[in-house]
One Martini backbone bead per residue (centre of mass of N, CA, C, O) as a GRO file, in nm:
protein
  245
    1MET     BB    1  -3.306   2.674  -2.723
    2ASP     BB    2  -3.110   2.744  -2.948
    3SER     BB    3  -2.855   2.774  -2.768
    4ILE     BB    4  -2.845   2.492  -2.654
    5VAL     BB    5  -2.803   2.345  -2.943
    6SER     BB    6  -2.546   2.515  -3.022
    7ASN     BB    7  -2.375   2.436  -2.787
    8SER     BB    8  -2.389   2.117  -2.832
    9SER     BB    9  -2.256   2.143  -3.133
   10GLU     BB   10  -1.956   2.202  -3.034
   11TYR     BB   11  -1.953   1.894  -2.957
   12ASP     BB   12  -1.812   1.586  -2.979
   13GLN     BB   13  -2.028   1.307  -3.040
   14SER     BB   14  -1.814   1.064  -3.143
   15ILE     BB   15  -1.719   0.997  -2.882
   16ASP     BB   16  -1.585   0.755  -2.663
   17TRP     BB   17  -1.705   0.696  -2.333
   18VAL     BB   18  -1.495   0.593  -2.044
   19PRO     BB   19  -1.482   0.462  -1.745
   20LEU     BB   20  -1.303   0.460  -1.439
   21SER     BB   21  -1.205   0.146  -1.283
   22LEU     BB   22  -1.063   0.170  -1.017
   23THR     BB   23  -1.334   0.254  -0.816
   24PHE     BB   24  -1.525   0.050  -0.921
   25VAL     BB   25  -1.810  -0.076  -0.754
   26GLU     BB   26  -2.013  -0.350  -0.730
   27TYR     BB   27  -2.348  -0.398  -0.565
   28PRO     BB   28  -2.621  -0.509  -0.410
   29LYS     BB   29  -2.912  -0.378  -0.407
   30GLY     BB   30  -2.955  -0.285  -0.043
   31ASN     BB   31  -2.684  -0.403   0.042
   32ILE     BB   32  -2.513  -0.343   0.304
   33PHE     BB   33  -2.270  -0.561   0.320
   34GLY     BB   34  -2.192  -0.509   0.021
   35LYS     BB   35  -2.113  -0.215   0.072
   36LEU     BB   36  -1.883  -0.287   0.272
   37LEU     BB   37  -1.723  -0.479   0.098
   38ALA     BB   38  -1.659  -0.252  -0.132
   39LEU     BB   39  -1.514  -0.065   0.045
   40PHE     BB   40  -1.282  -0.277   0.126
   41SER     BB   41  -1.173  -0.310  -0.180
   42LEU     BB   42  -1.029  -0.036  -0.167
   43THR     BB   43  -0.774  -0.055   0.017
   44PRO     BB   44  -0.542  -0.072  -0.197
   45PHE     BB   45  -0.572   0.244  -0.230
   46VAL     BB   46  -0.496   0.335   0.060
   47ILE     BB   47  -0.214   0.206   0.036
   48LEU     BB   48  -0.102   0.374  -0.202
   49SER     BB   49  -0.150   0.661  -0.076
   50GLY     BB   50   0.047   0.587   0.159
   51PHE     BB   51   0.314   0.553  -0.020
   52ILE     BB   52   0.326   0.811  -0.117
   53SER     BB   53   0.334   0.992   0.116
   54LEU     BB   54   0.587   0.857   0.247
   55ILE     BB   55   0.788   0.909   0.018
   56LEU     BB   56   0.749   1.227  -0.003
   57PHE     BB   57   0.786   1.261   0.352
   58ARG     BB   58   1.047   1.048   0.421
   59ARG     BB   59   1.248   0.906   0.232
   60ASP     BB   60   1.263   0.607   0.248
   61LEU     BB   61   1.429   0.320   0.111
   62HIS     BB   62   1.227   0.089   0.224
   63THR     BB   63   0.983   0.195   0.110
   64ILE     BB   64   1.045   0.230  -0.190
   65THR     BB   65   1.125  -0.093  -0.217
   66PHE     BB   66   0.837  -0.183  -0.134
   67PHE     BB   67   0.689  -0.024  -0.372
   68PHE     BB   68   0.814  -0.197  -0.595
   69GLY     BB   69   0.707  -0.461  -0.502
   70VAL     BB   70   0.411  -0.382  -0.573
   71LEU     BB   71   0.460  -0.337  -0.873
   72LEU     BB   72   0.578  -0.648  -0.928
   73ASN     BB   73   0.318  -0.777  -0.838
   74GLU     BB   74   0.111  -0.655  -1.058
   75ILE     BB   75   0.276  -0.759  -1.293
   76CYS     BB   76   0.248  -1.063  -1.222
   77ASN     BB   77  -0.066  -1.071  -1.254
   78THR     BB   78  -0.115  -0.962  -1.542
   79VAL     BB   79   0.051  -1.220  -1.657
   80LEU     BB   80  -0.107  -1.439  -1.566
   81LYS     BB   81  -0.390  -1.368  -1.662
   82HIS     BB   82  -0.278  -1.395  -1.971
   83ILE     BB   83  -0.211  -1.691  -1.930
   84LEU     BB   84  -0.457  -1.840  -1.788
   85ARG     BB   85  -0.749  -1.738  -1.889
   86GLU     BB   86  -0.955  -1.678  -1.653
   87PRO     BB   87  -1.268  -1.623  -1.591
   88ARG     BB   88  -1.520  -1.471  -1.466
   89PRO     BB   89  -1.827  -1.548  -1.286
   90LEU     BB   90  -1.934  -1.246  -1.380
   91ALA     BB   91  -2.075  -1.095  -1.633
   92ARG     BB   92  -2.069  -0.776  -1.727
   93ASN     BB   93  -2.201  -0.516  -1.908
   94THR     BB   94  -1.888  -0.447  -1.953
   95ASN     BB   95  -1.552  -0.480  -2.067
   96LEU     BB   96  -1.441  -0.174  -1.996
   97LEU     BB   97  -1.402  -0.217  -1.661
   98TYR     BB   98  -1.275  -0.504  -1.708
   99SER     BB   99  -1.110  -0.775  -1.693
  100GLU     BB  100  -1.177  -1.074  -1.829
  101TYR     BB  101  -0.987  -1.182  -1.603
  102GLY     BB  102  -0.943  -1.365  -1.271
  103MET     BB  103  -0.648  -1.534  -1.287
  104PRO     BB  104  -0.575  -1.399  -1.045
  105SER     BB  105  -0.654  -1.201  -0.773
  106SER     BB  106  -0.548  -0.889  -0.732
  107HIS     BB  107  -0.639  -0.830  -0.450
  108SER     BB  108  -0.546  -1.080  -0.304
  109GLN     BB  109  -0.255  -1.033  -0.398
  110PHE     BB  110  -0.200  -0.763  -0.267
  111MET     BB  111  -0.296  -0.818   0.042
  112TRP     BB  112  -0.084  -1.061   0.078
  113PHE     BB  113   0.174  -0.920   0.007
  114PHE     BB  114   0.132  -0.708   0.249
  115ALA     BB  115   0.094  -0.889   0.482
  116SER     BB  116   0.362  -1.066   0.459
  117TYR     BB  117   0.564  -0.842   0.460
  118MET     BB  118   0.470  -0.715   0.749
  119LEU     BB  119   0.533  -0.976   0.906
  120TYR     BB  120   0.824  -0.978   0.860
  121PHE     BB  121   0.904  -0.679   0.933
  122THR     BB  122   0.791  -0.707   1.238
  123PHE     BB  123   0.954  -0.989   1.332
  124ILE     BB  124   1.242  -0.918   1.209
  125ARG     BB  125   1.311  -0.615   1.200
  126LEU     BB  126   1.175  -0.545   1.453
  127GLN     BB  127   1.392  -0.438   1.723
  128TYR     BB  128   1.352  -0.406   2.071
  129ALA     BB  129   1.570  -0.234   2.319
  130ASN     BB  130   1.375  -0.298   2.595
  131SER     BB  131   1.161  -0.315   2.883
  132LYS     BB  132   0.891  -0.338   2.673
  133ALA     BB  133   0.818  -0.637   2.550
  134PHE     BB  134   0.531  -0.688   2.573
  135LYS     BB  135   0.423  -0.432   2.452
  136GLU     BB  136   0.569  -0.483   2.157
  137PHE     BB  137   0.443  -0.750   2.100
  138PHE     BB  138   0.146  -0.662   2.108
  139TRP     BB  139   0.150  -0.474   1.862
  140LYS     BB  140   0.251  -0.681   1.677
  141VAL     BB  141   0.020  -0.870   1.665
  142ALA     BB  142  -0.196  -0.669   1.608
  143GLY     BB  143  -0.076  -0.590   1.323
  144ALA     BB  144  -0.096  -0.851   1.203
  145VAL     BB  145  -0.375  -0.930   1.249
  146SER     BB  146  -0.487  -0.675   1.073
  147CYS     BB  147  -0.380  -0.765   0.821
  148ILE     BB  148  -0.517  -1.038   0.784
  149ALA     BB  149  -0.809  -0.943   0.802
  150ILE     BB  150  -0.813  -0.749   0.580
  151ALA     BB  151  -0.731  -0.955   0.364
  152CYS     BB  152  -0.981  -1.141   0.401
  153ILE     BB  153  -1.211  -0.927   0.349
  154VAL     BB  154  -1.115  -0.855   0.051
  155SER     BB  155  -1.130  -1.170  -0.061
  156TYR     BB  156  -1.426  -1.202   0.021
  157SER     BB  157  -1.553  -0.968  -0.147
  158ARG     BB  158  -1.475  -1.074  -0.443
  159ILE     BB  159  -1.680  -1.301  -0.408
  160PHE     BB  160  -1.950  -1.192  -0.313
  161LEU     BB  161  -1.946  -0.976  -0.587
  162GLN     BB  162  -1.850  -1.156  -0.831
  163TYR     BB  163  -1.537  -1.145  -0.940
  164HIS     BB  164  -1.465  -1.409  -0.795
  165THR     BB  165  -1.348  -1.720  -0.714
  166TRP     BB  166  -1.209  -1.903  -0.485
  167LYS     BB  167  -0.969  -2.002  -0.657
  168GLN     BB  168  -0.874  -1.703  -0.727
  169VAL     BB  169  -0.820  -1.605  -0.452
  170ILE     BB  170  -0.625  -1.838  -0.354
  171TYR     BB  171  -0.410  -1.772  -0.579
  172GLY     BB  172  -0.363  -1.486  -0.495
  173ALA     BB  173  -0.265  -1.528  -0.217
  174LEU     BB  174  -0.018  -1.748  -0.288
  175PHE     BB  175   0.128  -1.543  -0.458
  176GLY     BB  176   0.155  -1.306  -0.268
  177ILE     BB  177   0.332  -1.463  -0.058
  178ILE     BB  178   0.559  -1.543  -0.239
  179ILE     BB  179   0.649  -1.247  -0.341
  180GLY     BB  180   0.680  -1.136  -0.049
  181THR     BB  181   0.913  -1.331   0.035
  182ILE     BB  182   1.110  -1.267  -0.192
  183TRP     BB  183   1.125  -0.946  -0.130
  184PHE     BB  184   1.206  -0.941   0.139
  185THR     BB  185   1.472  -1.122   0.099
  186ILE     BB  186   1.589  -0.910  -0.091
  187ILE     BB  187   1.606  -0.656   0.093
  188ASN     BB  188   1.742  -0.782   0.341
  189VAL     BB  189   2.003  -0.924   0.203
  190VAL     BB  190   2.062  -0.757  -0.070
  191LEU     BB  191   1.988  -0.431  -0.030
  192THR     BB  192   2.046  -0.315   0.254
  193PRO     BB  193   2.374  -0.314   0.251
  194TYR     BB  194   2.338  -0.051   0.022
  195PHE     BB  195   2.214   0.199   0.165
  196PRO     BB  196   2.439   0.366   0.267
  197THR     BB  197   2.554   0.424  -0.020
  198VAL     BB  198   2.309   0.551  -0.153
  199ILE     BB  199   2.288   0.806   0.052
  200SER     BB  200   2.590   0.921  -0.047
  201TRP     BB  201   2.465   1.016  -0.289
  202LYS     BB  202   2.386   1.301  -0.438
  203ILE     BB  203   2.089   1.221  -0.526
  204SER     BB  204   2.014   1.168  -0.251
  205GLU     BB  205   2.044   1.456  -0.135
  206LEU     BB  206   1.869   1.589  -0.306
  207PHE     BB  207   1.600   1.407  -0.225
  208LEU     BB  208   1.636   1.321   0.087
  209LEU     BB  209   1.747   1.049   0.154
  210ARG     BB  210   1.689   0.750   0.372
  211ASP     BB  211   1.828   0.545   0.652
  212THR     BB  212   1.644   0.339   0.906
  213THR     BB  213   1.739   0.051   0.992
  214LEU     BB  214   1.902   0.116   1.273
  215ILE     BB  215   1.604   0.187   1.350
  216PRO     BB  216   1.356   0.062   1.542
  217ASN     BB  217   1.204   0.335   1.654
  218VAL     BB  218   1.123   0.595   1.471
  219LEU     BB  219   0.875   0.740   1.623
  220TRP     BB  220   1.046   0.772   1.883
  221PHE     BB  221   1.306   0.913   1.760
  222GLU     BB  222   1.162   1.164   1.662
  223TYR     BB  223   1.011   1.243   1.926
  224THR     BB  224   1.253   1.298   2.083
  225ASN     BB  225   1.429   1.484   1.898
  226ILE     BB  226   1.191   1.696   1.861
  227ARG     BB  227   1.168   1.759   2.150
  228HIS     BB  228   1.439   1.852   2.227
  229GLU     BB  229   1.486   2.077   1.997
  230ALA     BB  230   1.254   2.244   2.092
  231GLY     BB  231   1.346   2.293   2.359
  232ALA     BB  232   1.603   2.442   2.301
  233ARG     BB  233   1.473   2.659   2.110
  234ALA     BB  234   1.318   2.778   2.354
  235ARG     BB  235   1.544   2.850   2.554
  236ARG     BB  236   1.704   3.035   2.336
  237ARG     BB  237   1.489   3.236   2.319
  238LYS     BB  238   1.457   3.325   2.602
  239SER     BB  239   1.742   3.433   2.638
  240ILE     BB  240   1.721   3.650   2.423
  241SER     BB  241   1.486   3.810   2.554
  242ALA     BB  242   1.635   3.869   2.834
  243LYS     BB  243   1.865   4.028   2.712
  244SER     BB  244   1.684   4.255   2.548
  245GLN     BB  245   1.554   4.395   2.835
   0.00000   0.00000   0.00000
């Protein structure tokens, strides 16, 4: 018993500890629907994880500039909250976990920025030149509908869980769509023509940056090229083995 007391005395009891609020979401106890919506409200963090993974493993300039737009959107949301200073509908137990301001909803603004950008990217940037036009259009529509549906669910979750009012969520969506539209226009019209120049820089070669703007279906392009290269290497290995025998 004395050893336990002595061990606890070694630690500084005067430190104030606060929880990390990034993934902390409250929902009504015993409410399965509320728990499901709380999980959906974590979607922005899933998307951010996807961005980081794509940037690390693909090094595509368009993905990197898209991510910069996401960061810019978050900065705009923080600025707007401190300008408008509208409180959240429900005061939580502590102000240490959440910003006291709720206008506009950051979750709603994030999701509708992402959804609007993806819609523009899907129907403007992705242009397939093949005979499977209907199939490609179907997948475009399916992707667009999925983005909109998830954005709607996340937005509604913030209202159901009483983190925001309808007005805060709607304004968040409007700001997200406006910023997403502006950022896509900047990338598509202003920045994209400079991508070939950027990837020719030595620092771009050092970080293995690449530009896939002119490749309409990157997945199919990489699949066919890797398949062709793997087949060629397999045939070369067989020929070497046959000669050595």
